[in-house]
Amino acid sequence: MNSSPKLSLGPILYYWSRDDLFDFYSQAAEMAVDIIYLGETVCSKRRSLRSSDWIDLAIKLSETSDKEIVLSTLALLEAESELKTLRRLCENGRFMIEANDIGAVQIMTKKQLPFVTGPTVNIYNAATLKFLASKGLKRWVLPIELSKTTLQQMQLQRPGGIETEVFSYGRMPLTLSARCFTARSHNLPKDDCQYKCIDYPDGRLLSTQEDEPFLALNGVQTVSAKTCNLITEVSLLKQLQVDVLRISPQSTFTGQIVDAFHSALNGSTIKDLEKYMPLGSCDGYWHGNSGLSESNSHND
Amino acid sequence: MELVCPAGNLPSLKAAVDNGADAVYFGLRNDTNARHFPGLNFNEKRAREGIAYAKARGKRVFMAINTYPRPEGWERWRQAVDDAASLSVDALICADIGVLDYANQHWPDLNLHLSVQASSTNYEALAFYHEAFAIKRAVLPRVLSLSQVQHVVDHSPVEIEIFGFGSLCVMVEGRCILSSYVTGESPNTHGACSPAQFVEYRETPDGLESRLSGLLTDRYGSNEQAGYPTICKGRFAVGENTFYAIEEPTSLNTLALLPDLHRAGVKAIKIEGRQRTPAYVGQVTKVWRAAIDSCLHDPEKFIATPQWNNILDQVSEGATTTLGPYYRPWQ
């Protein structure tokens, strides 16, 4: 029998205040998740929590709950100051690191320490998976645009001891740039962004000229306006021996979403999560289609 | 400082070589490279012809195998690497770790360059690819400012090549899936961004519309020229405003920065545009050849002449150019 996949809370992709972050993680300690990823992955200018605060929070959560804590790292590394922060996190001495750039993989490999790769490390085939496994990879997140068909083939060739995690719920990170699009939308340069991201706890909506919600601007990152939702696929995810299902935190209802996935994994009725989403759902990538499309395979 | 020019087909390759390229780069006629467009690229016979043409004139030839194979396509990428080795190209430009590992294991004498599609923006990442696969050079994504490029060059274990001119990706190459979000196909998986078969133009009472897989990317007034519906160059609504929320249709042009790039120790300048015509390749190569020669002759007195910039503006997307991310306020 396959054991049931674990649930994880991915890193918060958005800029939230210090109080909101602490509130969220005090609630997260009580949620039915097994793994919590902590840290800033999008913009080094966001400093509600500094790297030492994230490490302190990791210590606190690991001592007061039974969660596995992983420290997530920046995906786009441009400045030396960002590499310094990255090294400090990699040297925490206690928690595993989620590498979101090959730069982080290099640092962990040099230290001969195990690591997780996040969705922005491109693992598209078994040869890549095997190579990184030889360098200390313990768990990998399936890149966002890959399908269940690709995953199935990857699982067949997966090296022993490697865990697979699938981004199963949340607005999907689609791209990164040097340019800050939230600042641009306020006619501000990045160097004087006035921390506008803090006003958009789930990203700032971008629509087509026909008012079709399309993307959400999140600083230098762009995410999907629609929310990826694989709750109807949990039995297939189990069957494919996926080890971890990732839920990407949003500013509201994350606890309810975790509960719904937890129930679905335990065989209860699958709940409709649409009411918890900012703007509708999609599951196209999983089915090998355009990411924004939605299949009709609803169970409810 | 080497001038590396695009060759989408044999006439373009010849135009690049004849007008002063030090090296040309090309890809095969399939999804193993990031310009997988209909009617473009080389079969084996053409590749041999092109390589012979360039080498007879003392120029180098690089082959791009810079997309990301999924398990079902792995054989095609492996075959492409073997083909590159048998063609005796001067370097292979790769992005995928599995492909780099295969090339390094099976063809240790083949020079490897890290493609821009590998998204490596920092020297720690470059050190990884250098130590793992003995890469000789890396092409940097179009996200770093000039001082950040300088910093990477100072600490990099390998030569650095940067984009000098051509279409401007404003996203970190290799990590942008906007195209597959809308169409199901991305540069990583299919070797094309916003592929032509999903493009549609519609005349409507509100003006000409451009769509990608049905999604409205822009609407043009009667006095506006319609652009290609690359998602990041469309006009969208954010808050109260409808504007180029990501980037205007414009091309990158770093001609004015040549002396700075030279002083920074940048080893090669890449010209984008394998999808462009041989005439474009010839014109752009000629300008950049003259500019690089002038810069190397006397970097202190180098001036990007209006004549050069006029020629480059005329062939640019939207007939305008930008310094892009190299110039910090652009960010």
XYZ file of C-alpha atoms in Angstrom:
631
model
C 0.000 0.000 0.000
C 1.150 3.522 -0.732
C 1.382 5.749 2.278
C -0.628 8.935 2.069
C 1.224 12.019 0.810
C 2.222 14.621 3.368
C 0.980 18.202 3.125
C 3.250 21.216 3.031
C 2.793 24.961 3.244
C 4.985 26.559 0.615
C 6.826 29.813 1.290
C 4.584 32.911 1.359
C 5.144 34.492 -2.038
C 3.802 37.940 -1.102
C 4.888 40.864 1.036
C 3.030 40.704 4.333
C 3.641 42.759 7.457
C 5.620 41.348 10.364
C 2.454 41.007 12.454
C 0.577 39.273 9.647
C 3.455 36.835 9.170
C 3.635 35.974 12.873
C -0.170 35.605 13.042
C -0.169 33.349 10.016
C 2.542 31.057 11.361
C 1.005 30.809 14.810
C -2.097 29.496 13.025
C -0.004 27.334 10.714
C 1.460 25.560 13.743
C -2.050 24.211 14.322
C -2.819 23.310 10.701
C -2.827 19.729 9.422
C 0.396 20.191 7.465
C 3.564 18.164 7.969
C 6.088 20.550 6.421
C 6.366 24.339 6.545
C 8.641 26.249 4.186
C 9.746 29.587 5.657
C 11.492 32.499 4.033
C 11.519 35.210 1.384
C 11.794 33.797 -2.126
C 10.843 36.792 -4.291
C 12.417 40.124 -3.303
C 15.342 40.934 -1.022
C 13.907 44.390 -0.311
C 11.086 42.825 1.665
C 12.246 42.872 5.246
C 9.272 42.310 7.502
C 11.459 39.501 8.746
C 15.224 39.423 8.322
C 17.034 36.148 7.799
C 17.810 35.883 11.545
C 14.075 36.381 12.267
C 13.172 33.600 9.850
C 15.678 31.292 11.543
C 14.289 32.218 14.995
C 10.774 31.533 13.728
C 11.947 28.168 12.362
C 13.401 27.254 15.757
C 10.237 28.293 17.553
C 7.949 26.373 15.196
C 10.070 23.249 15.309
C 10.123 23.323 19.116
C 6.428 24.023 19.610
C 4.997 21.806 16.855
C 5.738 18.503 15.128
C 6.270 20.171 11.750
C 9.337 19.704 9.587
C 10.708 23.185 8.891
C 12.587 24.031 5.694
C 14.176 27.427 4.992
C 13.327 28.719 1.523
C 15.733 30.976 -0.337
C 15.606 33.708 -2.958
C 14.917 32.597 -6.559
C 16.573 35.462 -8.433
C 20.033 36.227 -7.055
C 21.567 39.393 -8.487
C 23.488 41.278 -5.799
C 26.333 40.203 -3.516
C 24.175 41.162 -0.524
C 21.660 38.543 -1.670
C 24.364 35.893 -1.855
C 25.429 36.844 1.696
C 21.891 36.335 2.982
C 21.732 33.046 1.111
C 24.990 31.848 2.706
C 23.730 32.833 6.151
C 20.605 30.714 5.630
C 22.616 27.801 4.245
C 24.837 27.948 7.339
C 21.949 27.800 9.830
C 23.234 24.411 10.994
C 19.843 22.907 11.711
C 17.204 23.188 9.001
C 17.177 21.925 5.459
C 17.246 24.533 2.667
C 14.900 24.892 -0.271
C 17.157 25.985 -3.133
C 15.301 28.110 -5.652
C 18.398 28.816 -7.726
C 21.397 26.714 -8.739
C 23.537 29.171 -6.736
C 21.989 27.750 -3.570
C 22.543 24.201 -4.841
C 26.225 25.059 -5.287
C 26.569 26.368 -1.729
C 24.839 23.327 -0.222
C 26.841 20.926 -2.395
C 30.095 22.522 -1.202
C 28.961 22.027 2.371
C 27.909 18.455 1.599
C 24.493 19.207 3.057
C 21.140 17.888 1.823
C 18.701 20.248 0.114
C 15.258 20.544 -1.479
C 14.759 22.193 -4.857
C 11.800 24.526 -5.331
C 9.728 24.959 -8.488
C 12.172 27.409 -10.137
C 14.995 24.871 -10.325
C 14.444 23.258 -13.696
C 14.254 19.497 -13.237
C 12.543 18.389 -16.442
C 13.979 14.870 -16.858
C 15.363 11.904 -14.968
C 18.980 12.617 -15.965
C 18.765 15.992 -14.191
C 17.043 14.434 -11.195
C 19.741 11.763 -10.913
C 22.547 14.279 -11.242
C 21.175 16.502 -8.494
C 20.482 13.453 -6.320
C 24.212 12.705 -6.528
C 24.833 16.231 -5.189
C 22.610 15.917 -2.125
C 19.072 16.511 -3.379
C 16.521 14.992 -0.980
C 13.249 16.330 -2.324
C 12.249 18.143 -5.499
C 9.220 20.172 -6.454
C 7.877 19.363 -9.903
C 8.305 22.480 -12.087
C 4.952 24.267 -12.442
C 4.459 23.711 -16.185
C 5.004 19.929 -16.177
C 2.125 17.466 -16.480
C 1.027 14.267 -14.781
C 2.332 12.332 -17.812
C 5.824 13.769 -17.348
C 5.607 13.215 -13.607
C 4.655 9.579 -14.095
C 7.742 8.957 -16.235
C 9.943 10.834 -13.780
C 8.592 8.750 -10.899
C 9.470 5.520 -12.731
C 13.102 6.627 -13.049
C 13.399 8.423 -9.716
C 16.520 7.515 -7.714
C 15.958 5.833 -4.340
C 15.428 8.067 -1.335
C 14.277 11.088 -3.335
C 10.927 12.612 -2.406
C 8.657 14.271 -4.958
C 6.526 17.301 -4.133
C 3.787 18.736 -6.347
C 2.477 22.319 -6.266
C -1.158 21.406 -5.653
C -2.915 24.574 -4.619
C -2.307 28.287 -5.105
C -1.666 31.049 -7.571
C 1.222 29.747 -9.635
C 4.559 31.546 -9.854
C 4.991 31.999 -13.628
C 7.995 34.240 -14.068
C 10.638 36.533 -12.586
C 12.227 39.705 -13.874
C 14.767 42.366 -12.941
C 11.922 44.809 -13.257
C 9.418 45.342 -10.458
C 5.993 45.316 -12.061
C 4.127 46.375 -8.931
C 6.307 49.484 -8.691
C 5.861 50.038 -12.452
C 2.080 49.854 -12.050
C 2.408 52.786 -9.633
C 4.752 54.567 -12.009
C 7.670 54.099 -9.593
C 11.173 52.770 -10.298
C 12.279 49.666 -8.409
C 14.867 51.604 -6.419
C 12.051 53.786 -5.051
C 9.275 51.185 -4.926
C 7.834 52.542 -1.653
C 7.182 48.890 -0.747
C 3.884 48.988 -2.640
C 3.687 45.172 -2.604
C 2.515 45.318 0.987
C -0.831 46.666 -0.254
C -1.437 43.504 -2.320
C -1.347 40.466 -0.016
C -2.263 38.132 -2.915
C -0.650 40.138 -5.730
C -2.046 43.004 -7.839
C -4.495 41.948 -10.528
C -3.654 42.424 -14.204
C -6.544 41.944 -16.649
C -6.877 41.928 -20.400
C -8.648 44.805 -22.136
C -11.748 42.587 -22.078
C -11.598 42.519 -18.254
C -10.494 38.919 -18.210
C -8.414 38.422 -15.045
C -5.060 37.147 -16.304
C -2.098 37.611 -13.981
C -1.255 39.001 -10.564
C 1.774 41.234 -10.168
C 3.900 40.388 -7.147
C 6.910 42.671 -7.347
C 9.539 41.113 -9.622
C 7.441 37.950 -9.765
C 4.281 37.399 -11.788
C 1.768 34.800 -10.654
C -1.378 33.435 -12.257
C -4.662 35.219 -11.538
C -6.350 31.835 -11.364
C -5.589 29.421 -8.577
C -4.149 26.014 -9.410
C -6.214 23.400 -7.626
C -5.471 19.663 -7.751
C -7.784 18.582 -4.937
C -9.793 16.407 -7.327
C -6.550 14.644 -8.300
C -5.478 13.447 -4.858
C -6.103 9.784 -5.573
C -3.981 9.976 -8.734
C -1.275 11.894 -6.831
C -1.278 9.073 -4.276
C -1.143 6.457 -6.988
C 1.843 8.234 -8.582
C 3.599 7.961 -5.219
C 3.916 11.687 -4.776
C 5.308 12.274 -1.296
C 4.249 15.851 -0.612
C 1.409 18.095 -1.809
C 2.234 21.794 -1.584
C -0.335 24.395 -0.662
C 0.807 27.922 -1.406
C -0.374 30.287 1.338
C -2.876 33.021 0.541
C -3.938 35.904 2.763
C -7.256 34.301 3.724
C -8.727 30.791 4.130
C -5.429 28.888 4.034
C -6.507 26.857 7.072
C -9.768 25.813 5.402
C -7.890 24.802 2.261
C -5.451 22.683 4.268
C -8.397 21.016 6.037
C -10.048 20.250 2.707
C -6.877 18.605 1.344
C -6.398 16.709 4.595
C -9.951 15.358 4.382
C -9.569 14.509 0.698
C -6.407 12.529 1.454
C -8.311 10.633 4.136
C -10.989 9.641 1.654
C -13.684 12.110 2.658
C -15.821 13.963 0.135
C -13.862 16.424 -1.944
C -14.839 19.969 -1.125
C -15.346 22.757 -3.611
C -12.597 25.278 -2.888
C -13.741 27.892 -5.399
C -15.145 30.150 -2.690
C -11.719 30.409 -1.076
C -9.971 31.520 -4.276
C -9.367 35.118 -5.269
C -10.501 34.568 -8.907
C -11.389 31.054 -10.064
C -9.430 27.873 -10.535
C -7.350 26.098 -13.163
C -5.524 22.785 -13.538
C -4.373 22.889 -17.165
C -0.663 22.199 -16.633
C -1.404 19.011 -14.732
C -3.480 17.720 -17.657
C -0.875 18.696 -20.256
C -2.787 21.750 -21.502
C -2.360 25.502 -21.224
C -1.850 26.404 -17.584
C -4.899 28.640 -17.315
C -7.345 26.069 -18.658
C -9.553 23.966 -16.469
C -10.570 20.386 -17.017
C -14.091 19.194 -16.347
C -13.050 16.415 -14.007
C -14.818 17.755 -10.932
C -15.862 15.077 -8.513
C -18.474 17.129 -6.772
C 35.713 40.880 -27.404
C 33.987 38.399 -29.669
C 30.917 39.185 -31.812
C 28.485 36.238 -31.800
C 25.730 36.422 -34.428
C 22.502 34.518 -35.122
C 22.063 32.069 -37.980
C 18.486 30.947 -38.509
C 19.410 29.504 -41.887
C 22.352 29.209 -44.277
C 21.918 32.641 -45.956
C 21.879 34.283 -42.503
C 24.984 32.377 -41.493
C 26.767 33.598 -44.589
C 25.522 37.164 -44.027
C 26.896 37.067 -40.467
C 30.269 35.669 -41.538
C 30.588 38.037 -44.521
C 29.815 41.087 -42.383
C 32.289 40.432 -39.607
C 30.923 37.988 -37.027
C 33.622 36.201 -35.029
C 31.247 33.359 -34.340
C 27.769 32.280 -35.391
C 25.225 30.167 -33.547
C 22.519 27.914 -34.934
C 20.115 25.155 -33.979
C 18.589 22.030 -35.472
C 15.130 21.855 -37.023
C 13.369 20.610 -33.917
C 12.438 21.499 -30.362
C 15.981 21.009 -29.025
C 16.656 24.733 -29.399
C 14.877 27.901 -28.266
C 14.050 29.196 -31.767
C 11.947 26.276 -32.928
C 10.001 28.210 -35.561
C 8.492 26.873 -38.788
C 10.887 27.052 -41.737
C 13.857 27.991 -39.568
C 17.091 26.241 -38.598
C 19.370 23.577 -40.051
C 19.248 19.966 -41.125
C 22.501 18.013 -41.079
C 23.445 18.779 -44.678
C 22.911 22.521 -44.289
C 24.731 22.503 -40.967
C 27.802 20.868 -42.564
C 27.712 23.416 -45.368
C 27.416 26.338 -42.958
C 30.152 25.093 -40.653
C 32.486 24.597 -43.609
C 31.714 28.119 -44.853
C 32.446 29.719 -41.488
C 35.536 27.656 -40.726
C 37.045 28.317 -44.169
C 36.927 32.002 -43.182
C 38.410 31.473 -39.737
C 35.113 31.904 -37.853
C 33.721 29.761 -35.065
C 30.383 27.968 -34.997
C 28.274 27.252 -31.912
C 25.235 25.022 -31.808
C 22.332 25.642 -29.424
C 20.670 22.688 -27.688
C 19.161 24.928 -25.076
C 15.660 23.730 -24.255
C 14.636 21.317 -21.508
C 13.918 17.723 -22.556
C 11.146 15.893 -20.769
C 11.484 12.136 -20.402
C 9.448 11.452 -23.550
C 11.809 13.609 -25.655
C 15.127 12.672 -24.068
C 16.348 10.628 -27.065
C 15.974 13.625 -29.388
C 18.203 15.797 -27.206
C 20.762 13.019 -26.769
C 20.842 12.574 -30.546
C 21.282 16.323 -31.022
C 24.344 16.282 -28.759
C 25.802 13.353 -30.699
C 25.088 15.227 -33.957
C 26.843 18.332 -32.643
C 29.889 16.238 -31.790
C 29.985 14.647 -35.233
C 29.619 18.083 -36.853
C 32.688 19.257 -34.902
C 31.090 22.500 -33.774
C 33.324 24.798 -31.743
C 30.934 24.839 -28.807
C 27.586 23.532 -27.693
C 25.214 25.969 -25.938
C 23.140 24.064 -23.358
C 20.792 24.815 -20.469
C 19.548 21.506 -19.063
C 21.615 19.766 -16.387
C 20.845 16.321 -17.833
C 21.945 17.393 -21.312
C 25.108 19.070 -19.985
C 25.959 15.935 -18.031
C 25.431 13.712 -21.059
C 27.592 15.955 -23.267
C 30.333 16.193 -20.662
C 30.373 12.432 -20.038
C 30.241 11.283 -23.658
C 32.036 14.087 -25.498
C 34.586 15.483 -23.064
C 36.420 17.335 -25.840
C 33.311 19.266 -26.855
C 33.350 22.842 -25.491
C 30.246 23.633 -23.463
C 28.695 27.074 -23.073
C 25.928 27.698 -20.582
C 22.859 29.021 -22.379
C 20.953 32.085 -21.231
C 18.092 29.614 -20.780
C 19.910 28.191 -17.728
C 18.926 31.380 -15.825
C 22.305 31.778 -14.152
C 22.597 35.296 -12.779
C 25.266 34.813 -10.101
C 28.790 33.404 -9.836
C 27.812 30.647 -7.388
C 25.547 29.160 -10.063
C 28.300 29.555 -12.662
C 30.716 27.765 -10.331
C 28.264 24.872 -10.117
C 28.133 24.401 -13.898
C 31.879 24.921 -14.194
C 32.726 22.312 -11.572
C 30.056 19.864 -12.687
C 30.396 20.070 -16.469
C 33.553 22.089 -17.173
C 31.624 24.807 -19.016
C 33.920 27.327 -20.703
C 31.521 30.246 -21.045
C 28.136 31.448 -19.800
C 25.546 33.714 -21.392
C 23.906 35.917 -18.748
C 20.142 36.469 -18.595
C 18.967 39.991 -19.384
C 18.302 40.953 -15.782
C 21.551 42.348 -14.390
C 22.574 45.985 -14.187
C 25.970 46.964 -15.591
C 27.600 46.959 -12.149
C 26.113 43.540 -11.425
C 27.512 42.228 -14.721
C 30.912 43.600 -13.674
C 30.623 41.819 -10.314
C 29.746 38.500 -11.943
C 32.656 38.799 -14.407
C 35.058 39.573 -11.528
C 34.067 36.407 -9.664
C 33.154 34.059 -12.486
C 35.241 30.949 -13.162
C 34.259 31.137 -16.853
C 34.078 33.655 -19.709
C 30.973 35.834 -19.810
C 28.898 36.525 -22.901
C 26.045 39.017 -22.784
C 23.238 40.086 -25.076
C 24.077 43.286 -26.937
C 21.223 43.717 -29.352
C 17.865 42.310 -30.386
C 14.498 41.348 -28.980
C 14.373 41.942 -25.271
C 13.216 39.205 -22.927
C 12.295 41.129 -19.799
C 11.908 37.955 -17.774
C 14.640 35.643 -16.544
C 15.077 33.342 -19.511
C 14.458 29.698 -18.665
C 12.135 30.650 -15.833
C 9.291 32.251 -17.707
C 6.226 30.141 -18.422
C 3.807 32.910 -19.433
C 3.740 31.358 -22.901
C 2.669 27.908 -21.709
C 0.231 29.432 -19.222
C -1.690 30.720 -22.251
C -0.827 28.254 -25.033
C 0.501 25.094 -23.375
C 3.891 25.593 -25.064
C 6.874 27.435 -23.606
C 10.480 28.125 -24.642
C 11.590 25.498 -22.093
C 9.404 22.698 -23.407
C 8.797 23.541 -27.077
C 11.537 26.004 -27.983
C 9.227 28.905 -28.764
C 7.605 31.786 -26.879
C 4.048 32.663 -27.904
C 4.224 30.234 -30.880
C 2.889 31.425 -34.240
C 0.157 28.777 -34.525
C -1.637 30.367 -31.531
C -1.502 33.904 -32.929
C -4.589 35.536 -34.358
C -5.376 39.065 -35.568
C -8.992 40.208 -35.702
C -10.461 43.342 -37.259
C -13.182 44.627 -34.951
C -15.174 47.866 -34.605
C -12.860 48.686 -31.651
C -9.775 48.314 -33.846
C -7.380 45.551 -34.759
C -6.930 42.977 -32.002
C -4.039 40.620 -31.436
C -4.764 37.406 -29.594
C -2.796 34.470 -28.349
C -4.842 31.284 -27.959
C -7.872 33.561 -27.865
C -6.522 35.765 -25.063
C -6.582 39.450 -26.008
C -3.010 40.767 -25.782
C -3.562 44.164 -27.388
C -5.914 46.375 -29.366
C -4.525 48.896 -31.851
C -5.731 52.325 -32.906
C -5.885 53.128 -36.614
C -2.567 55.022 -36.418
C -0.761 52.253 -34.516
C 1.250 49.412 -35.946
C 0.220 46.007 -34.658
C 2.935 44.016 -32.922
C 3.479 40.311 -32.440
C 1.399 39.189 -29.449
C 4.254 38.173 -27.173
C 2.511 38.250 -23.807
C 5.007 40.497 -22.046
C 4.696 43.166 -24.769
C 0.906 43.457 -24.612
C -1.292 46.197 -23.131
C -3.210 45.213 -20.045
C -5.302 46.809 -17.335
C -3.886 47.245 -13.838
C -5.909 49.354 -11.421
C -7.262 52.323 -13.332
C -4.747 52.182 -16.158
C -4.402 50.245 -19.383
C -0.786 50.272 -20.533
C 2.265 48.196 -21.358
C 2.233 46.765 -17.856
C 5.296 44.576 -18.435
C 7.287 46.082 -21.313
C 6.807 48.192 -24.431
C 7.525 46.595 -27.800
C 11.183 47.587 -27.972
C 14.595 46.073 -28.612
C 17.685 45.943 -26.479
C 20.589 48.026 -27.754
C 23.750 48.293 -25.669
C 25.941 49.937 -28.289
C 26.481 52.961 -26.021
C 27.752 50.666 -23.255
C 30.424 48.928 -25.333
C 33.432 50.561 -23.621
C 31.951 49.757 -20.192
C 31.318 46.148 -21.187
C 34.843 45.921 -22.563
C 36.353 47.350 -19.363
C 34.182 44.996 -17.308
C 35.890 42.078 -19.026
C 32.881 40.796 -20.949
C 34.283 38.296 -23.424
C 31.577 38.192 -26.057
C 28.564 40.162 -27.286
C 25.619 38.176 -28.537
C 23.211 39.436 -31.176
C 19.689 38.032 -30.866
C 17.607 37.175 -33.937
C 17.771 33.714 -35.456
C 14.159 34.300 -36.529
C 15.092 37.456 -38.465
C 16.033 37.787 -42.156
C 19.541 37.419 -43.633
C 19.377 41.144 -44.489
C 18.783 41.978 -40.821
C 21.625 39.747 -39.713
C 23.944 41.322 -42.282
C 23.076 44.918 -41.336
C 23.251 44.402 -37.597
C 26.479 42.407 -37.808
C 28.108 45.099 -39.901
C 27.243 47.856 -37.415
C 28.436 45.858 -34.428
C 31.647 44.818 -36.190
C 32.463 48.470 -36.843
C 31.519 49.462 -33.297
C 33.567 46.728 -31.620
C 36.588 47.511 -33.816
C 36.286 51.177 -32.925
C 35.913 50.387 -29.229
C 38.910 48.018 -29.177
C 41.003 50.567 -31.049
C 40.389 53.313 -28.480
C 37.790 52.624 -25.769
C 38.233 56.086 -24.209
C 37.228 57.884 -27.388
C 34.492 55.478 -28.443
C 31.240 57.081 -29.540
C 28.179 55.158 -30.686
C 27.525 57.114 -33.876
C 24.001 58.318 -34.779
C 24.432 56.508 -38.090
C 24.915 53.147 -36.361
C 22.009 53.754 -34.004
C 19.755 54.803 -36.875
C 20.401 51.556 -38.674
C 19.746 49.562 -35.500
C 16.577 51.557 -34.655
C 15.157 50.876 -38.094
C 15.354 47.120 -37.655
C 14.155 47.149 -34.025
C 10.845 45.993 -32.633
C 8.618 49.093 -32.389
C 11.511 50.997 -34.055
C 12.815 51.910 -30.598
C 15.574 50.573 -28.399
C 16.418 50.534 -24.715
C 19.452 49.829 -22.553
C 17.153 47.483 -20.683
C 18.212 46.114 -17.308
C 21.837 47.244 -17.716
C 20.501 50.718 -16.974
C 19.185 50.593 -13.422
C 16.220 53.042 -13.745
C 14.732 50.724 -16.421
C 14.167 48.164 -13.671
